[in-house]
PDB file of C-alpha atoms and ligand atoms in Angstrom:
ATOM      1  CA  UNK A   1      16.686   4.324 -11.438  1.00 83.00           C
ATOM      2  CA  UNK A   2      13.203   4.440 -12.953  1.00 95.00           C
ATOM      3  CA  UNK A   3      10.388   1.802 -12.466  1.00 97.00           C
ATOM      4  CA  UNK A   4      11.250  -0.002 -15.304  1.00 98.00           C
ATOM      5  CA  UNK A   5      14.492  -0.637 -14.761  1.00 98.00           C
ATOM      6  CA  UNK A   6      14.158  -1.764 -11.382  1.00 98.00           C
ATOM      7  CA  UNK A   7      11.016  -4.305 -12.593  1.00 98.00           C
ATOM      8  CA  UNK A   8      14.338  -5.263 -15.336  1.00 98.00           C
ATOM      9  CA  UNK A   9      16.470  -6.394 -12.162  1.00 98.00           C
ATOM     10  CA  UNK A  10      13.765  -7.794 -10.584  1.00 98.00           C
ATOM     11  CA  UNK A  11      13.072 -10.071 -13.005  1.00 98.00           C
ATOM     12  CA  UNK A  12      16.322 -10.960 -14.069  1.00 98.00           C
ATOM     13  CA  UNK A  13      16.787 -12.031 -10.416  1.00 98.00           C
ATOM     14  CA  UNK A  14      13.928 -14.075 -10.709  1.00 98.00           C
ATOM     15  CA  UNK A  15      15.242 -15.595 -13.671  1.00 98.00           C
ATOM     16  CA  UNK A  16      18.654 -16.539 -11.862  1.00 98.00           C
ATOM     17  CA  UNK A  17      16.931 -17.761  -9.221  1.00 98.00           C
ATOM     18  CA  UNK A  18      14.686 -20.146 -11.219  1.00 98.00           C
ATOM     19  CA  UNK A  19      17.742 -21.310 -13.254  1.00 98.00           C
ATOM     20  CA  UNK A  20      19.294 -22.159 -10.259  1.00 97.00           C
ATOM     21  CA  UNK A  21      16.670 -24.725  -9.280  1.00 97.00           C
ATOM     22  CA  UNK A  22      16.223 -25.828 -12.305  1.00 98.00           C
ATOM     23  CA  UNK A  23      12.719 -24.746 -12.702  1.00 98.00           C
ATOM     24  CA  UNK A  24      11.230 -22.296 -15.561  1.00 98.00           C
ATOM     25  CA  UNK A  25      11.210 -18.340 -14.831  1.00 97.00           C
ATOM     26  CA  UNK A  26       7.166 -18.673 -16.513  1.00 97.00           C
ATOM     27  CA  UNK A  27       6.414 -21.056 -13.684  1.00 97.00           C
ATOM     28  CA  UNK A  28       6.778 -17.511 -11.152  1.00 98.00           C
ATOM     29  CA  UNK A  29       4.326 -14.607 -11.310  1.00 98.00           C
ATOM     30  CA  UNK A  30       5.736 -11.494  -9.782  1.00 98.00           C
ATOM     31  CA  UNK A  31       3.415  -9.641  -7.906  1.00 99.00           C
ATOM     32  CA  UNK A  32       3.805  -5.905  -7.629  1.00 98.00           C
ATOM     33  CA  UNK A  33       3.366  -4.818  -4.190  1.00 98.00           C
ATOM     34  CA  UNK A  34       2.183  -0.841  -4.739  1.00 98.00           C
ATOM     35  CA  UNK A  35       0.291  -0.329  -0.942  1.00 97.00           C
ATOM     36  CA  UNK A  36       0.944   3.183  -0.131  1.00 96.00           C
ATOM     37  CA  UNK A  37       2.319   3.897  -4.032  1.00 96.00           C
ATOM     38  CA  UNK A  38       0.853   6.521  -5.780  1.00 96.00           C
ATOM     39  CA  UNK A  39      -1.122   6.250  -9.228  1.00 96.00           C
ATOM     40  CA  UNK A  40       1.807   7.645 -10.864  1.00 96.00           C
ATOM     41  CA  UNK A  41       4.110   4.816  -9.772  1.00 97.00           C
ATOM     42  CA  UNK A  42       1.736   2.029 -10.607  1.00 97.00           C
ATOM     43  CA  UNK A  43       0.645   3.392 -14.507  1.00 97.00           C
ATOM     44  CA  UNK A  44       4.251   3.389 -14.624  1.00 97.00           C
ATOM     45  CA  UNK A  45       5.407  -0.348 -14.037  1.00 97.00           C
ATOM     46  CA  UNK A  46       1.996  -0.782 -16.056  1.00 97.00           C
ATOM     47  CA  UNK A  47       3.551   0.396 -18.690  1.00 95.00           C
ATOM     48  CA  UNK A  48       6.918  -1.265 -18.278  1.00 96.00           C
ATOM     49  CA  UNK A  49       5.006  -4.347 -19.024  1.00 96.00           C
ATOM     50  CA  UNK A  50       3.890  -5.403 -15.351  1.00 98.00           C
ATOM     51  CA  UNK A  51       0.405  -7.206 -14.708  1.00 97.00           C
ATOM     52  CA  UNK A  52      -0.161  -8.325 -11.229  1.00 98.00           C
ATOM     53  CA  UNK A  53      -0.130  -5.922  -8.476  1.00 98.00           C
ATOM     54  CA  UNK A  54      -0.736  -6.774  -4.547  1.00 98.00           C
ATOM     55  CA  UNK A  55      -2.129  -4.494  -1.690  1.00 98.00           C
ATOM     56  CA  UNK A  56      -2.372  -5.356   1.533  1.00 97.00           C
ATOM     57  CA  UNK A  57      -5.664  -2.805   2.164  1.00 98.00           C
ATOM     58  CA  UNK A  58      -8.501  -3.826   0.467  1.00 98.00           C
ATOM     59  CA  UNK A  59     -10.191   0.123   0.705  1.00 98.00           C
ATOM     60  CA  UNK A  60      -6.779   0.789  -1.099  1.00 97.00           C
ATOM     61  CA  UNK A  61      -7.096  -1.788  -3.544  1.00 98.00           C
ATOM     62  CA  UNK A  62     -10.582  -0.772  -4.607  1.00 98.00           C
ATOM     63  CA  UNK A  63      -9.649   2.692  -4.933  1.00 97.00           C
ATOM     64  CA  UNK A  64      -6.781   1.931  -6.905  1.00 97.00           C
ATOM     65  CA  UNK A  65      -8.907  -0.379  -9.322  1.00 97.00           C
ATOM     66  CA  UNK A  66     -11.385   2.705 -10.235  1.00 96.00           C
ATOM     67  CA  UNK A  67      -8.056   5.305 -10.361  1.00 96.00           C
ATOM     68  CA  UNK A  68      -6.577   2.942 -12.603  1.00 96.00           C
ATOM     69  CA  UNK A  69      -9.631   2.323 -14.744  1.00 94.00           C
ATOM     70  CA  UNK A  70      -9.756   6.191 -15.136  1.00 94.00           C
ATOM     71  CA  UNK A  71      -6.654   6.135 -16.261  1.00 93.00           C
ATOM     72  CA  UNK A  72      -7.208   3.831 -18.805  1.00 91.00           C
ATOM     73  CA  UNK A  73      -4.643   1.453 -17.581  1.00 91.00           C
ATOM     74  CA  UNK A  74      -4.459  -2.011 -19.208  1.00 80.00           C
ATOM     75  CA  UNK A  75      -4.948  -5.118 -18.004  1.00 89.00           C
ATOM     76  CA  UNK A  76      -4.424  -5.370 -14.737  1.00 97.00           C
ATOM     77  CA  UNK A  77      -4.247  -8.854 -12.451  1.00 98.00           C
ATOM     78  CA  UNK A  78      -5.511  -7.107  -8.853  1.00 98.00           C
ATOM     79  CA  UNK A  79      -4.367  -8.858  -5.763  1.00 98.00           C
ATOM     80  CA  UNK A  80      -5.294  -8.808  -2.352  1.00 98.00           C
ATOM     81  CA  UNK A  81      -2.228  -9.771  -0.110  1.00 98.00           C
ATOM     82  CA  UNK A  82      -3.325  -8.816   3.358  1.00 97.00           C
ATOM     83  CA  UNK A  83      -5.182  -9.823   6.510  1.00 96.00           C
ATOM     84  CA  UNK A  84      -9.273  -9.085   5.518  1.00 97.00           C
ATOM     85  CA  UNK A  85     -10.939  -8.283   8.685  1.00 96.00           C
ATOM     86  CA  UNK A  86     -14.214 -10.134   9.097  1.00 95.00           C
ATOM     87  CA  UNK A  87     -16.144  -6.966   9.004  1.00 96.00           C
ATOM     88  CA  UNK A  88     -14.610  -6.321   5.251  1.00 97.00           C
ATOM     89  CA  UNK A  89     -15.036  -9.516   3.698  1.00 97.00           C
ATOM     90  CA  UNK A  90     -17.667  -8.048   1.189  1.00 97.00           C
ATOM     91  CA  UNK A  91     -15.202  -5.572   0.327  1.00 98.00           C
ATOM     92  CA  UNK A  92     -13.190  -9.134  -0.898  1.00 97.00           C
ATOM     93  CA  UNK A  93     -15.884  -9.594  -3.496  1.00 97.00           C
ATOM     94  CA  UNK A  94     -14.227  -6.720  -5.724  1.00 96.00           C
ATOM     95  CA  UNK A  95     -12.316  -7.303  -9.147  1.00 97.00           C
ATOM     96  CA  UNK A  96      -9.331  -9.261  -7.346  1.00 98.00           C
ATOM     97  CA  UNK A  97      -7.650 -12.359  -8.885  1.00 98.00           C
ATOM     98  CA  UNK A  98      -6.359 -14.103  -6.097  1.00 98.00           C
ATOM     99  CA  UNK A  99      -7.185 -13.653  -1.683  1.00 98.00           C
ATOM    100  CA  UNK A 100      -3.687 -14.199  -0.902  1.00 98.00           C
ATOM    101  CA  UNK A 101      -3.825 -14.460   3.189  1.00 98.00           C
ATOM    102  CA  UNK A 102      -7.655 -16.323   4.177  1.00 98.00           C
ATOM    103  CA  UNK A 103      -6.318 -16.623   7.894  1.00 97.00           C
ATOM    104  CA  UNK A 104      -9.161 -18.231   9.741  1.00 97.00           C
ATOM    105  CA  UNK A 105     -12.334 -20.344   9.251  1.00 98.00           C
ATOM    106  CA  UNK A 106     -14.523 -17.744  10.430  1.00 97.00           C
ATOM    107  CA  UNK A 107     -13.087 -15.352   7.139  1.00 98.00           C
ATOM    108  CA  UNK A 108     -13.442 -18.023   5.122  1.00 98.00           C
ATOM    109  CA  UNK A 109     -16.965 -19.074   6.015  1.00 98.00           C
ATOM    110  CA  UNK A 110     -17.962 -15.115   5.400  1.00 98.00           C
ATOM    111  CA  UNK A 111     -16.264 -15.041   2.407  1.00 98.00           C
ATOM    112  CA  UNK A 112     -18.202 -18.146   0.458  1.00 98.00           C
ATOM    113  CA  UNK A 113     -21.166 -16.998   1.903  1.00 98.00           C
ATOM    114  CA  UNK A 114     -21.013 -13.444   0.641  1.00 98.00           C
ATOM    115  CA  UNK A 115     -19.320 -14.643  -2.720  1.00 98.00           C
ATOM    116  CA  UNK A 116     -22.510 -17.437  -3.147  1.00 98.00           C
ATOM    117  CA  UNK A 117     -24.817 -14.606  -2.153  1.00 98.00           C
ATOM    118  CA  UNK A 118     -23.551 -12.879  -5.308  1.00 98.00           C
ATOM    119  CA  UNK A 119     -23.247 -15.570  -7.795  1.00 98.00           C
ATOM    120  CA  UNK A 120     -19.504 -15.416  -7.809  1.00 97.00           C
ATOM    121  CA  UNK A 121     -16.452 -17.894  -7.243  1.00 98.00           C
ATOM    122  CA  UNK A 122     -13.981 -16.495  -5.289  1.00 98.00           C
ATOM    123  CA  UNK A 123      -9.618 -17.536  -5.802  1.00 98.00           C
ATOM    124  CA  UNK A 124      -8.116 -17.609  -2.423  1.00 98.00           C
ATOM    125  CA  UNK A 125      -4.763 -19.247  -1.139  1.00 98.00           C
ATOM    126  CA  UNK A 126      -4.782 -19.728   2.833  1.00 98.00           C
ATOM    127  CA  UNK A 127      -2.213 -18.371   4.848  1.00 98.00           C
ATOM    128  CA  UNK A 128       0.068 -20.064   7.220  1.00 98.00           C
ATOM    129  CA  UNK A 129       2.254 -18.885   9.876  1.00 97.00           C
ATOM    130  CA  UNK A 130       5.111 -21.467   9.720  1.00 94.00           C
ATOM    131  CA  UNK A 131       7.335 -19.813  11.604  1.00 90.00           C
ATOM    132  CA  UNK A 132       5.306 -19.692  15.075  1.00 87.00           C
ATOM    133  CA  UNK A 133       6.275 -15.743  15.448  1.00 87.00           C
ATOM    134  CA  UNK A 134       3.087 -14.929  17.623  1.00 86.00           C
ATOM    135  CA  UNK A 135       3.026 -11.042  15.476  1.00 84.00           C
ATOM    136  CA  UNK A 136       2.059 -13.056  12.542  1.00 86.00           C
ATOM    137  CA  UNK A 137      -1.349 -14.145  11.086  1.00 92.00           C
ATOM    138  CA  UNK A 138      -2.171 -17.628   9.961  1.00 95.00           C
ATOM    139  CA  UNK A 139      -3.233 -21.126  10.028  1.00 97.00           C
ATOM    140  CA  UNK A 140      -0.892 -23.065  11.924  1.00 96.00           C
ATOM    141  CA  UNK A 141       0.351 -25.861   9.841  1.00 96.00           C
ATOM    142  CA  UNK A 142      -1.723 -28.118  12.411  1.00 96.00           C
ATOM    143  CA  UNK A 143      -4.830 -26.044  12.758  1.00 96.00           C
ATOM    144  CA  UNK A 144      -5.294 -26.037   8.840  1.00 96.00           C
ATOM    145  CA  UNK A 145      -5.163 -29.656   8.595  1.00 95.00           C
ATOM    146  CA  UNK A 146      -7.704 -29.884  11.241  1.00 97.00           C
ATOM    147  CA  UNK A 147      -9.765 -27.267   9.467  1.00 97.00           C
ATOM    148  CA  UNK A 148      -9.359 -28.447   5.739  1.00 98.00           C
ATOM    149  CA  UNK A 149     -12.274 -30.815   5.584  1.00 97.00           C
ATOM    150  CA  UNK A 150     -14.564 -27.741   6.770  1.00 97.00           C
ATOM    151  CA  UNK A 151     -12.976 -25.683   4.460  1.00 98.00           C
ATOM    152  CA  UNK A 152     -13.037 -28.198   1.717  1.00 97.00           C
ATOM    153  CA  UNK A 153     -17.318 -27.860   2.050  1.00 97.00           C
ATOM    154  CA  UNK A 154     -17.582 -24.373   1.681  1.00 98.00           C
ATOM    155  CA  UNK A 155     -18.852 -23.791  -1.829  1.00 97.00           C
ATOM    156  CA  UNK A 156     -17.767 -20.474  -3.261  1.00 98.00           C
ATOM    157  CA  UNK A 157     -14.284 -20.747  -2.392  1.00 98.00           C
ATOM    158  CA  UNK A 158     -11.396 -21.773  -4.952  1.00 98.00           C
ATOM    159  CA  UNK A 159      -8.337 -23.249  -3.026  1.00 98.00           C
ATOM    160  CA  UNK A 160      -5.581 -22.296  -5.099  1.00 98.00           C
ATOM    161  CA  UNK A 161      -2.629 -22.869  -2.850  1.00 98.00           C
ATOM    162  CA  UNK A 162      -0.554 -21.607   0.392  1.00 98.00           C
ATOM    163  CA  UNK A 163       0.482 -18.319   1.248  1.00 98.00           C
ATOM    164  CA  UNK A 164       3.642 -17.097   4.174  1.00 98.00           C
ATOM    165  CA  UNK A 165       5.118 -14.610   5.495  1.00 95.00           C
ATOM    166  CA  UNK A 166       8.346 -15.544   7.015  1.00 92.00           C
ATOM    167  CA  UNK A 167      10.239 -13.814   9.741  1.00 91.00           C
ATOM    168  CA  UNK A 168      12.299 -10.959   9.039  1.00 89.00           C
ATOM    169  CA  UNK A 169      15.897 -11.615   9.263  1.00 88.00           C
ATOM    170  CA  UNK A 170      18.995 -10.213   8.353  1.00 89.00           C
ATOM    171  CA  UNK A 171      20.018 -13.467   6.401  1.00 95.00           C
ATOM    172  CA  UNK A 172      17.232 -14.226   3.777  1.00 96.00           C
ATOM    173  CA  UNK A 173      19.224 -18.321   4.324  1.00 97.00           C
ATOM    174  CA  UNK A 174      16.838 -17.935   7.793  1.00 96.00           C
ATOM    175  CA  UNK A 175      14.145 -17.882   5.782  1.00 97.00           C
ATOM    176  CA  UNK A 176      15.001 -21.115   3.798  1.00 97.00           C
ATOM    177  CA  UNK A 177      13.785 -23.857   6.494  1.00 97.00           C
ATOM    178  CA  UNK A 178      10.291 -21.851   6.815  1.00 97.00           C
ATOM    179  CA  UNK A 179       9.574 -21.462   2.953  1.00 98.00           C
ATOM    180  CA  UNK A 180      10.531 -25.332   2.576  1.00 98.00           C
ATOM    181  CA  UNK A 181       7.914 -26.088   5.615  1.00 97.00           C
ATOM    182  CA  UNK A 182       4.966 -24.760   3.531  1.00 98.00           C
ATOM    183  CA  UNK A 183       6.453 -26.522   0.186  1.00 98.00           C
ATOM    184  CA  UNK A 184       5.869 -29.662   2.423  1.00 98.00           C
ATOM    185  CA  UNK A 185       2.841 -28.956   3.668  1.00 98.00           C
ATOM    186  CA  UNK A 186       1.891 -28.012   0.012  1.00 98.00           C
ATOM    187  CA  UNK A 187       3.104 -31.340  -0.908  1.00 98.00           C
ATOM    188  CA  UNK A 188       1.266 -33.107   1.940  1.00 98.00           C
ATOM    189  CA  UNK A 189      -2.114 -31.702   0.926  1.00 98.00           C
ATOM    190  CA  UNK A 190      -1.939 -32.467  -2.193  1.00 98.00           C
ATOM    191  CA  UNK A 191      -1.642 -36.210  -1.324  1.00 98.00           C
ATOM    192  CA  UNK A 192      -4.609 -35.975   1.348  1.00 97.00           C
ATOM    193  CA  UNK A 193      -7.374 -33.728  -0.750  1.00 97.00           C
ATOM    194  CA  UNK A 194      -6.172 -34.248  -4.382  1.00 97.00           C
ATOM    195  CA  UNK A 195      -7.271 -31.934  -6.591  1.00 95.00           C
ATOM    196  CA  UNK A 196      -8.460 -34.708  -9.118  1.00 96.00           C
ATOM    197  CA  UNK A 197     -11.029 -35.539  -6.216  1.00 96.00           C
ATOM    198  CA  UNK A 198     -11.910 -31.820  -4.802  1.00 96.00           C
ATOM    199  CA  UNK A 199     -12.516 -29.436  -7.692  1.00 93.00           C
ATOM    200  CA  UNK A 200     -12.716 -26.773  -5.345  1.00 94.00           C
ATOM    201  CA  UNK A 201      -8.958 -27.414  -4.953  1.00 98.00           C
ATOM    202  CA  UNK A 202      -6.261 -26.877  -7.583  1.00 98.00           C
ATOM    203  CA  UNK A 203      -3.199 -26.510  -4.985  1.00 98.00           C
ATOM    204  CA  UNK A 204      -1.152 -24.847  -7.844  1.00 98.00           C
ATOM    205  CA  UNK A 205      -0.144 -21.762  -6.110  1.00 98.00           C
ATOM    206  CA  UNK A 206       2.973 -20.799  -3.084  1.00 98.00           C
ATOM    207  CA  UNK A 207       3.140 -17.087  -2.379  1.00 98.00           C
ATOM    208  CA  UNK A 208       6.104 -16.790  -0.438  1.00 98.00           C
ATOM    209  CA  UNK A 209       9.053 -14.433  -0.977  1.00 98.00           C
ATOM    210  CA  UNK A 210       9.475 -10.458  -0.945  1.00 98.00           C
ATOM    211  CA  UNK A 211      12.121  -7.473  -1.232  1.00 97.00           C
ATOM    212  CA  UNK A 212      14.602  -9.585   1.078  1.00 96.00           C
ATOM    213  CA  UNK A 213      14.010 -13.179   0.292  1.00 97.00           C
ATOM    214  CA  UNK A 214      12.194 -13.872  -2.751  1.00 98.00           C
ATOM    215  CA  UNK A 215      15.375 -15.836  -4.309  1.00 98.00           C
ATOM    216  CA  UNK A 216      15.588 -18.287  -1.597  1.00 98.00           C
ATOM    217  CA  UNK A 217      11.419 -18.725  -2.155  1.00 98.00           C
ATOM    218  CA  UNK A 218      11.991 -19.200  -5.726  1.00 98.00           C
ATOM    219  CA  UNK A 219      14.685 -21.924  -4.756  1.00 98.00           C
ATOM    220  CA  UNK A 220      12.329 -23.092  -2.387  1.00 98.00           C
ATOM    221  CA  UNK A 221       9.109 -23.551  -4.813  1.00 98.00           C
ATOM    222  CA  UNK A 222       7.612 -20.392  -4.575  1.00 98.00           C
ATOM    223  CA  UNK A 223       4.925 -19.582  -7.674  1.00 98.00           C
ATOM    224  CA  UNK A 224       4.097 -16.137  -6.634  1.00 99.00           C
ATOM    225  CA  UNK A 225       6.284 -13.681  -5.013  1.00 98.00           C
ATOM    226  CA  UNK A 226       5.055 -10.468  -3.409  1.00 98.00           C
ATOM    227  CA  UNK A 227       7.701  -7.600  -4.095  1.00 98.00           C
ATOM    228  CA  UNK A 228       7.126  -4.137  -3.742  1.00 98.00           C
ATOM    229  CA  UNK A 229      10.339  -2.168  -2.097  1.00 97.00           C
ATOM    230  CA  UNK A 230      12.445  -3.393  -4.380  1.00 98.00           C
ATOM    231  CA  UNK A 231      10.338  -2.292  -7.510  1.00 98.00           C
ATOM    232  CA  UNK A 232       8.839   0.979  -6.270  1.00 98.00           C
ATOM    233  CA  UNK A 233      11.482   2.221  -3.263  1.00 96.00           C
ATOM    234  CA  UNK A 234      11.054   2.625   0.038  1.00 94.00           C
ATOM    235  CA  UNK A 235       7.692   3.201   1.947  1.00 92.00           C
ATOM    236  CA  UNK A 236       6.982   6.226   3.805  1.00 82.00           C
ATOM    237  CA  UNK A 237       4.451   4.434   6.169  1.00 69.00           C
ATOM    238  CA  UNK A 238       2.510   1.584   5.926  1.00 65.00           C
TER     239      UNK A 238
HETATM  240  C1  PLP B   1       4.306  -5.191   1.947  1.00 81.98           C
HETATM  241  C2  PLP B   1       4.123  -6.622   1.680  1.00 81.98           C
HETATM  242  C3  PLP B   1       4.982  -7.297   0.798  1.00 81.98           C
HETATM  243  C4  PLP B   1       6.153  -6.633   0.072  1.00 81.98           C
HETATM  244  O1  PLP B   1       7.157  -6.276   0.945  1.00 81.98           O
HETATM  245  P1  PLP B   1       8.585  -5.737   0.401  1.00 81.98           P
HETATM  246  O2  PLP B   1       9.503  -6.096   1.507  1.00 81.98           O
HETATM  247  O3  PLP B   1       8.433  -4.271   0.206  1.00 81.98           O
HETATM  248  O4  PLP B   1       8.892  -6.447  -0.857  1.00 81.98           O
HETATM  249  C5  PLP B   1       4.740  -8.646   0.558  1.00 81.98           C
HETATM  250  N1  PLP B   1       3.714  -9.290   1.151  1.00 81.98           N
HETATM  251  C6  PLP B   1       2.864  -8.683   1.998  1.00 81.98           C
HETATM  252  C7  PLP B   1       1.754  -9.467   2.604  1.00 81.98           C
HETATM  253  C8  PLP B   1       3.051  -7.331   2.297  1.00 81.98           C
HETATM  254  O5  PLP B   1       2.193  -6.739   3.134  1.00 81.98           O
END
């Protein structure tokens, strides 16, 4: 199987998916996840036609960026998926598209600061750990409805949505009831800090849904899925 052919099944599971819940396989942007992936395997899905790539290390992700620019790689959509320690925030302030996991206020603050600092806007989603598993990162559902309104004043941030992780399980069905909880909560902040009235907001985006659950996500309402086993193989560490 090469690259391309897997990115083929990918998608056409994606497609499935979306047809299945009656929603439009454009509405979902696949995201690449290429942490600990070689060049090779990246210029490769590149050229199969992929755009969006994830990495959970942001000292990855900016060497990956300059390798790829070497390369002469086309255009390509540069996110960053995983927790950004507060001492790394300015490392945030690279070419990325979207901060997929803003996990605390304290990040957040850092981030708009150092983003205003240098006359830039940054896209983030915030993350929230739905499923209560203490090993993950997150907002609580509850502790980022307490914290929106602070959130909602810092001035170099773009909210673009909600981001989870959900508990590995054997069954991705398990996952169902926690993907649904952050559709809700989605839903629920839309009605309480509408976009039309915070244009800091847009509330567009759910990142939920990798290798082993992304279909039920998609069923679920997921707009961005995070897959990388599935596309490039197996990891040899993290
Ligand atoms: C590694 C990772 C993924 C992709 O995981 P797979 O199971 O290989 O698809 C998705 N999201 C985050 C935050 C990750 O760190």
């Amino acid at each position: 199987m090469t690259i391309a052919d897997n990115l083929d099944k990918v998608q056409a599971r994606v497609a499935a998916a979306a047809r299945r819940a009656q929603r439009s396989p454009d509405e979902i942007t696949l995201v690449a996840v290429s942490k600990t992936m070689p060049l090779a395997l990246i210029s490769e899905a590149a050229e199969a036609g992929q755009i969006d790539f994830g990495e959970n290390r942001l000292e990855e992700l900016l060497e990956k960026v300059d390798a790829a620019a070497e390369a002469g790689l086309g255009t390509i959509r540069w996110h960053a998926i995983g927790t950004i320690q507060s001492r790394k925030t300015k490392l945030a302030l690279g070419p990325i598209a979207l901060i997929h996991a803003v996990d605390r206020v304290k990040i957040a603050q850092r981030l708009s600061r150092q983003a205003g600092d240098a006359g830039r806007t940054l896209e983030v989603l915030l993350e929230v750990n739905v499923s209560g598993e203490e090993s993950k990162h997150g907002f609580t559902p509850a502790s980022m409805k307490a914290a929106l309104p602070d959130l909602l004043e810092l001035p170099a941030l773009r909210y673009c949505g909600l981001m989870t992780m959900a508990p590995f399980v054997a069954d991705p069905e398990e996952a169902r009831p926690f993907f649904r909880e952050l559709r809700c909560l989605l839903e629920d902040i839309r009605q309480n800090y509408p976009a039309a009235k915070h244009p800091q907001a847009t509330w567009a985006h759910l990142s939920m849904g990798m290798t082993a659950d992304f279909e039920v996500a998609i069923e679920e309402g997921a707009t961005i899925i995070r897959v990388g086993t599935a596309i490039f193989g197996h990891r040899e560490y993290e």
